[in-house]
CSV table of C-alpha atoms in Angstrom, one decimal:
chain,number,residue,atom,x,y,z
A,1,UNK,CA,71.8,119.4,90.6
A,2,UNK,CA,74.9,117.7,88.9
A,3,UNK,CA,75.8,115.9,91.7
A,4,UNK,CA,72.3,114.9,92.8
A,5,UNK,CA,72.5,113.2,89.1
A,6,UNK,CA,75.5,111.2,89.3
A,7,UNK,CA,74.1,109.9,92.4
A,8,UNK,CA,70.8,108.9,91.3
A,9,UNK,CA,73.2,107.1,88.5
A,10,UNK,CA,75.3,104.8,91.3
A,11,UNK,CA,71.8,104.3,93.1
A,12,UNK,CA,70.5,102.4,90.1
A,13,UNK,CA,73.5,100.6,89.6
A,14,UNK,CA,74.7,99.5,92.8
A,15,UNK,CA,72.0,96.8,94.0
A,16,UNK,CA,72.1,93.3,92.8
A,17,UNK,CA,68.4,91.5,91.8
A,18,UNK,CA,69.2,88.3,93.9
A,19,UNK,CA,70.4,87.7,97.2
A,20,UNK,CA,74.3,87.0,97.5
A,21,UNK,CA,76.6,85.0,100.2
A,22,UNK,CA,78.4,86.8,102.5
A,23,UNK,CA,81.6,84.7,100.8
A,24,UNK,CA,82.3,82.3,99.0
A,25,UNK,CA,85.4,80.0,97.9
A,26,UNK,CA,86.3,80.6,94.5
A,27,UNK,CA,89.3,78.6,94.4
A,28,UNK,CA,91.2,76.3,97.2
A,29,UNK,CA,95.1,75.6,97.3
A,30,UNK,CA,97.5,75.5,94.6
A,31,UNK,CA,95.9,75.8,90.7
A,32,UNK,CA,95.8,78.0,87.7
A,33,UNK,CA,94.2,80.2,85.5
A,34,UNK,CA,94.7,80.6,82.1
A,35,UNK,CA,94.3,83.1,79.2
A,36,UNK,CA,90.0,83.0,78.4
A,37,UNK,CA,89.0,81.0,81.8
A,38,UNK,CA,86.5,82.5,83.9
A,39,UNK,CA,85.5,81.6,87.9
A,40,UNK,CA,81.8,82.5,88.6
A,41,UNK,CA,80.8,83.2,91.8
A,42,UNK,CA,78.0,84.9,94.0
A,43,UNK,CA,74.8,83.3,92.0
A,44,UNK,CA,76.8,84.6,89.1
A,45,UNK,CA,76.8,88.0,90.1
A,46,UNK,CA,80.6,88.2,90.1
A,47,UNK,CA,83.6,86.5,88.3
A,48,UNK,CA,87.3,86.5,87.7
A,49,UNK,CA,88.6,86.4,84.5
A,50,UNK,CA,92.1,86.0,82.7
A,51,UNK,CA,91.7,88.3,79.3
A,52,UNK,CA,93.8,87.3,76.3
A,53,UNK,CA,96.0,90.2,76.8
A,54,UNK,CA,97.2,88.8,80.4
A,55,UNK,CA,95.0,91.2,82.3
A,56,UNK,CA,93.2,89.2,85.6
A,57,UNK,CA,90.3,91.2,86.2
A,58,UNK,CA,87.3,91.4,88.4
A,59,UNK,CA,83.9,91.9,87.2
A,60,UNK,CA,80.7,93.1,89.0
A,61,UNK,CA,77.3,92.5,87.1
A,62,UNK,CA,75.5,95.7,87.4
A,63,UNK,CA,71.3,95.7,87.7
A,64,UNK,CA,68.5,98.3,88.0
A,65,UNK,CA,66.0,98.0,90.7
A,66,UNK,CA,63.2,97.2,87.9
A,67,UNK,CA,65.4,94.3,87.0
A,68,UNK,CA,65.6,95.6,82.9
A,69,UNK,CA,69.5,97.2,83.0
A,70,UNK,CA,72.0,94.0,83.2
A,71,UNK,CA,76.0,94.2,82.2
A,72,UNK,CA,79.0,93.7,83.0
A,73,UNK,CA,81.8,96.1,84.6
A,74,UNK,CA,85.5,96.1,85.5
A,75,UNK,CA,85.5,96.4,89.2
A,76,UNK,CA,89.6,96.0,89.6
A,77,UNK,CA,92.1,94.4,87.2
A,78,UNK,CA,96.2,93.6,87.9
A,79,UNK,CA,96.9,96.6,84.9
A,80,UNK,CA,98.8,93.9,83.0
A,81,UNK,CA,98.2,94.4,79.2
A,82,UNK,CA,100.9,92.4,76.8
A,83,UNK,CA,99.3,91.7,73.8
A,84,UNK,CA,101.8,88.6,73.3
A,85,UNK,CA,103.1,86.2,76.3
A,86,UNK,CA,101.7,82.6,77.3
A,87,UNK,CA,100.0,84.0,80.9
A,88,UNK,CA,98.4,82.1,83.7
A,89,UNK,CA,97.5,82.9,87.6
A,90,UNK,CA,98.5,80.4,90.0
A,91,UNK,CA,97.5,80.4,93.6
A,92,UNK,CA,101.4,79.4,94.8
A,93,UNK,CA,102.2,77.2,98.1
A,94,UNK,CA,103.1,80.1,100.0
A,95,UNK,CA,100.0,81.9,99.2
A,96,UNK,CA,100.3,84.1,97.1
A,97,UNK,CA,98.5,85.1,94.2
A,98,UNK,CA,100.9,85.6,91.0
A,99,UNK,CA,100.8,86.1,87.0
A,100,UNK,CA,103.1,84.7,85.1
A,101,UNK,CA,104.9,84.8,81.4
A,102,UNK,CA,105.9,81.4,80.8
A,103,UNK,CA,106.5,82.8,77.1
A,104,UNK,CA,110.0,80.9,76.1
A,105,UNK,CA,112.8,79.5,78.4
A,106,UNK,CA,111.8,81.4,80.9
A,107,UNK,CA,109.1,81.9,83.3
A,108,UNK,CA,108.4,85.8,84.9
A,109,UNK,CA,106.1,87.3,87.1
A,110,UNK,CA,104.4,89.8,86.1
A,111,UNK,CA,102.0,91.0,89.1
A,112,UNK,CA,101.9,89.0,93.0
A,113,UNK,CA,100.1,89.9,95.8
A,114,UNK,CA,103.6,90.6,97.6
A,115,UNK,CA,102.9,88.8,101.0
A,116,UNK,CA,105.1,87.6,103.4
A,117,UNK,CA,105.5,83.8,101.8
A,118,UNK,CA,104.2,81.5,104.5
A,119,UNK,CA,103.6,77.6,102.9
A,120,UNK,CA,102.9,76.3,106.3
A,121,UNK,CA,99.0,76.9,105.7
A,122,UNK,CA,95.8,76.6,103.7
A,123,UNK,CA,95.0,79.3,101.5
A,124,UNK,CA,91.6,80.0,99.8
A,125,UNK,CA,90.4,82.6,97.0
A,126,UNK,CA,87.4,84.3,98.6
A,127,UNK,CA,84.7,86.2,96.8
A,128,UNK,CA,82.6,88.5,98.9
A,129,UNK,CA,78.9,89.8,98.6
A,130,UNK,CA,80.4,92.9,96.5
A,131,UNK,CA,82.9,91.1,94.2
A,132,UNK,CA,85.5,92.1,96.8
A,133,UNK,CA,88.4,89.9,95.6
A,134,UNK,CA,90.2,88.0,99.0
A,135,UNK,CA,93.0,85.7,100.0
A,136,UNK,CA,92.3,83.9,103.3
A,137,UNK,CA,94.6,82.1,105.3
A,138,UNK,CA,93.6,79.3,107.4
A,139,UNK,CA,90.3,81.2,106.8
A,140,UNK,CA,91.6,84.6,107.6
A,141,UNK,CA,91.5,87.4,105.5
A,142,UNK,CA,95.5,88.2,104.8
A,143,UNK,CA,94.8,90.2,101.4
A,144,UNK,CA,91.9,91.8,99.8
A,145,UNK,CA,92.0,94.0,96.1
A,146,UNK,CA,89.9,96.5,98.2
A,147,UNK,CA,90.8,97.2,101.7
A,148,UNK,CA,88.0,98.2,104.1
A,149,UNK,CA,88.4,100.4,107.8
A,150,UNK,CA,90.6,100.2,110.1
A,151,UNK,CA,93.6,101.7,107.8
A,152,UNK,CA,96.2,101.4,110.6
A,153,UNK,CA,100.2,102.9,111.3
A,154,UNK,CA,102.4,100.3,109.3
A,155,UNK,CA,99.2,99.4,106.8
A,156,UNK,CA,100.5,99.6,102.8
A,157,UNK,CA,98.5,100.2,99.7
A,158,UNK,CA,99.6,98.5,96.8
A,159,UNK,CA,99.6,99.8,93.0
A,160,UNK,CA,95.9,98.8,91.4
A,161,UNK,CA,94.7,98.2,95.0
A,162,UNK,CA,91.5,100.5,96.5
A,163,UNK,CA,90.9,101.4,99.9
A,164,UNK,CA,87.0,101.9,100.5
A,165,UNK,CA,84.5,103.6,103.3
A,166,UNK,CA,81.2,103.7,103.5
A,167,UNK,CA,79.0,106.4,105.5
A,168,UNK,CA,75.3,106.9,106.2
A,169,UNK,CA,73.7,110.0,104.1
A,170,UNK,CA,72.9,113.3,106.6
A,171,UNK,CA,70.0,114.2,104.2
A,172,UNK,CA,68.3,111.6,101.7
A,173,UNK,CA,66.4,112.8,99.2
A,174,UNK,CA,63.1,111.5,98.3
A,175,UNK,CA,63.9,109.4,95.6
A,176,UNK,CA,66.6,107.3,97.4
A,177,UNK,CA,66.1,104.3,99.5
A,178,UNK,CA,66.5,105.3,102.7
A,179,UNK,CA,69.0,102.4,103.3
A,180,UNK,CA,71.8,103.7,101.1
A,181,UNK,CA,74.6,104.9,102.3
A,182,UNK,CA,77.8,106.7,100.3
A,183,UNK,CA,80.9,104.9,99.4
A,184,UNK,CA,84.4,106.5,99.5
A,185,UNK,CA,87.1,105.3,97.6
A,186,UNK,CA,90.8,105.5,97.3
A,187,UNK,CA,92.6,103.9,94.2
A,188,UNK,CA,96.8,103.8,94.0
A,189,UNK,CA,96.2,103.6,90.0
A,190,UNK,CA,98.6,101.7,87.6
A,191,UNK,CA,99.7,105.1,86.4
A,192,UNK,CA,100.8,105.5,90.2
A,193,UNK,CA,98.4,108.3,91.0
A,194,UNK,CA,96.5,108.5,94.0
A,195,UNK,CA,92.4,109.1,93.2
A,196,UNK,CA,89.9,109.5,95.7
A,197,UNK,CA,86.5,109.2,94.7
A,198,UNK,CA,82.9,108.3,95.1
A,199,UNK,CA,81.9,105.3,93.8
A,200,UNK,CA,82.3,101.0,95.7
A,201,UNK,CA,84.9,100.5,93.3
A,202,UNK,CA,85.9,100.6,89.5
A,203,UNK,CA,82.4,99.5,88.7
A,204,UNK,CA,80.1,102.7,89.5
A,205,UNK,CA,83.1,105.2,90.0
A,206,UNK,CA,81.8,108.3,90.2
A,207,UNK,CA,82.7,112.3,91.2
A,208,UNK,CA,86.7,112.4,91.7
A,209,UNK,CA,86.8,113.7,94.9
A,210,UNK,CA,90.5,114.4,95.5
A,211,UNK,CA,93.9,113.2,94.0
A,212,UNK,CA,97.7,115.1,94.1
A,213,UNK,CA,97.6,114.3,90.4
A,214,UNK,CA,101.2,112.9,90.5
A,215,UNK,CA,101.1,112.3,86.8
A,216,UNK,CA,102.8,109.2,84.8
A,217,UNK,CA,105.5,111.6,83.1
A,218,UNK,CA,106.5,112.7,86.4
A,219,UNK,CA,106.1,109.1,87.9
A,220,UNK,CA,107.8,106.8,84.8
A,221,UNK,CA,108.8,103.7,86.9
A,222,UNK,CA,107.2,99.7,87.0
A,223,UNK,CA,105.4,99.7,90.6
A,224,UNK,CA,104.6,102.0,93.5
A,225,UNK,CA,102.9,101.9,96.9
A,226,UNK,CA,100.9,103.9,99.6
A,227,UNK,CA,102.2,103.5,103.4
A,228,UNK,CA,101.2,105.4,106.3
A,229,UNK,CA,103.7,105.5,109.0
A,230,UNK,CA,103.7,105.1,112.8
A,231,UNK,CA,103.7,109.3,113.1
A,232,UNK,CA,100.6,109.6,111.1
A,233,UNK,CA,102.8,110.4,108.3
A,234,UNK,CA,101.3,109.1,104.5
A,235,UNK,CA,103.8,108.7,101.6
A,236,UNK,CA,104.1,107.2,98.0
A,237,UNK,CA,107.3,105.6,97.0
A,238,UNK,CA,108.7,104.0,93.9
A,239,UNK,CA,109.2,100.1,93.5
A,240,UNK,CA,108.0,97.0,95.1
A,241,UNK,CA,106.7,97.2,99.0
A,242,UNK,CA,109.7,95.7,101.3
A,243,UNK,CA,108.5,93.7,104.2
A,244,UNK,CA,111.6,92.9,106.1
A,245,UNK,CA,111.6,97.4,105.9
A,246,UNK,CA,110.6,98.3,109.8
A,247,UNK,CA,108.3,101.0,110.5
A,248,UNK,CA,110.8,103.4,111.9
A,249,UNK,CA,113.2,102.9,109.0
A,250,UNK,CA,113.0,105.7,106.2
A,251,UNK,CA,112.2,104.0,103.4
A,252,UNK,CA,113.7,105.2,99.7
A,253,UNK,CA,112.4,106.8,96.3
A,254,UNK,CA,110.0,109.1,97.6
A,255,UNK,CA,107.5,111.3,95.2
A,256,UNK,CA,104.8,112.2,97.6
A,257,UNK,CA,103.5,112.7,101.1
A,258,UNK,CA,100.9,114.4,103.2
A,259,UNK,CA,102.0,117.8,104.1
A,260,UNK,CA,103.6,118.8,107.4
A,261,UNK,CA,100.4,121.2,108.3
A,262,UNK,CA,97.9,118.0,107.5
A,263,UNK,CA,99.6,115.9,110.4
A,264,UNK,CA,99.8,119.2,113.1
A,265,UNK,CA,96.0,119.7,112.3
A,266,UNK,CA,95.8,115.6,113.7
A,267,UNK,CA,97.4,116.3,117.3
A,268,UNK,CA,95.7,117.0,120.4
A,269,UNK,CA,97.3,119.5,121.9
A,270,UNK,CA,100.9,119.1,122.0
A,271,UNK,CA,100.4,115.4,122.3
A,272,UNK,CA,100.8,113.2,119.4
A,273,UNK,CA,98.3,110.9,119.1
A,274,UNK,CA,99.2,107.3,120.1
A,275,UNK,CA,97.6,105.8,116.5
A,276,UNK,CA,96.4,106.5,113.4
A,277,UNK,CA,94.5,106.0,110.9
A,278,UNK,CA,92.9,107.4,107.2
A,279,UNK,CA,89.5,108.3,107.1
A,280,UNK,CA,88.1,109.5,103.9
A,281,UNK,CA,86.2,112.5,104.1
A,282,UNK,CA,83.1,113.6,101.9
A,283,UNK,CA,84.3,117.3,101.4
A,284,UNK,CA,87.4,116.5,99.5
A,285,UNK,CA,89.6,116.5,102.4
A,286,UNK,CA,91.4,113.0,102.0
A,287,UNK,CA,93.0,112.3,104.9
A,288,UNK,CA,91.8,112.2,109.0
A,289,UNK,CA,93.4,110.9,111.4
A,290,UNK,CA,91.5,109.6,114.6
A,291,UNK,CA,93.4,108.0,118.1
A,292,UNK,CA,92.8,104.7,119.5
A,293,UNK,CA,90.3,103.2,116.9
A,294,UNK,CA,87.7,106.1,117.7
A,295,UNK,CA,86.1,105.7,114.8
A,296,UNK,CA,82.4,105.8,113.5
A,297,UNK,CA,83.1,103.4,110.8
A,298,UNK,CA,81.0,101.2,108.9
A,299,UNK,CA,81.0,98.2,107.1
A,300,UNK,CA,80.6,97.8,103.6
């Protein structure tokens, strides 16, 4: 009955009053934001905001289906909280999406998007139907704050990012649309934790389903990341993602991975599989893997 509660809870918060775009341009070449601006976007359903404190976050308006519950909620935010500093976002040349401290003589980042730097194109700031948060190059998605199916070999998962799935109910109660469906999600939190849980994002998080609470004492450093390798193996390491880092090279500074029985229960056989990729699973069980893009996957 406690978990037929919670999820009566995200029912009533999860669907907006008005009709939304599937996405819209926020925000088109080079430009800034500064400390107290705010972009609206989706019939003002969603916006992105730079708080006095530095921290860019994402916000998700939140209705009833009767129309009388409206407010606001976090939905992601860059983690950056310095109470003094001169911050603004800029949308760089080479596309990506940076905060900087231009506090004094000199000018440091603070948070990026960490792409490979291309200034040879036209890049916009996307808002989807859900607040999802997206970079698009020559209007393709290259970045996202919440990463949606496939989760492919060589894919990374960046500190503060989510990686979401969403699956059709097997039984639906009475009381519940019959149209909704669960959403699985897997945050890399600022403390550098890994949290799976039920909920579209930060917004409605729900019922932790799973995490190898890897706590901030045992994980003191500035930045970490998620990557699952070419043998179906998934990792966190300390410090900033490497691109020019192949996917057969080890990479350095460890503090977690799958373990060895997880990626034997994924092989057919004695045939490793020829790809992989993480599926969420609704019994706690946080990783799946799947060959060849077999996948019953749906959108969001």
């Amino acid at each position: 009955m406690k978990f037929l509660t919670t999820f009566c809870l995200l029912a009533l918060t999860s669907f907006p009053a008005v009709v939304m775009a599937a996405e819209e341009v926020i925000w088109s070449g080079p430009g800034r934001l500064e400390r107290g601006d705010t972009i609206e976007a989706q019939n003002g359903n969603c916006r992105l905001r730079m708080n006095g404190d530095g921290n860019v976050v994402v916000q998700r308006r939140l209705r009833a289906l009767d129309d009388k519950f409206d407010r606001w909620a976090v939905s992601w935010d860059t983690g950056i909280m310095k109470r003094e500093g001169s911050f603004v976002m800029e949308l760089a040349l080479d596309g990506n999406l940076e905060v900087y401290d231009e506090e004094g003589m000199d000018v440091s980042v603070v948070w990026t998007t960490n792409m490979v730097p291309d200034a040879n194109a036209q890049y916009d700031i996307v808002m989807d139907s859900v607040c999802r948060l997206k970079i698009q190059k020559d209007g393709v998605d290259v970045w996202a704050n919440i990463l949606i199916p496939p989760f492919s070999a060589g894919q990374v998962l960046q500190k503060g990012e989510m990686f979401r799935m969403t699956r059709d109910m097997e039984k639906i109660p009475s009381m519940i649309p019959h149209d909704f469906k669960f959403h699985y999600t897997l945050v890399l939190q600022h403390d550098c934790n890994l949290v799976q849980f039920l909920g579209t994002d930060r917004a409605d998080r729900s019922k932790k389903v799973w995490s190898p609470n890897v706590s901030l004492k045992q994980v003191p450093f500035d930045d970490c990341y998620l990557y699952l390798d070419p043998k179906g193996r998934v990792a966190l390491y300390e410090g900033v993602f490497n691109h020019t880092t192949t996917q057969d090279e080890i990479r350095p500074n460890e503090y977690w991975s799958t373990p060895t029985d997880w990626i034997d229960a994924a092989v057919h056989g004695e045939e490793a599989l020829e790809s992989y990729e993480i599926v969420l699973q609704p019994n706690g069980t946080i990783f799946d893997w799947r060959c060849c893009n077999q996948l019953p996957l749906l959108a969001p």
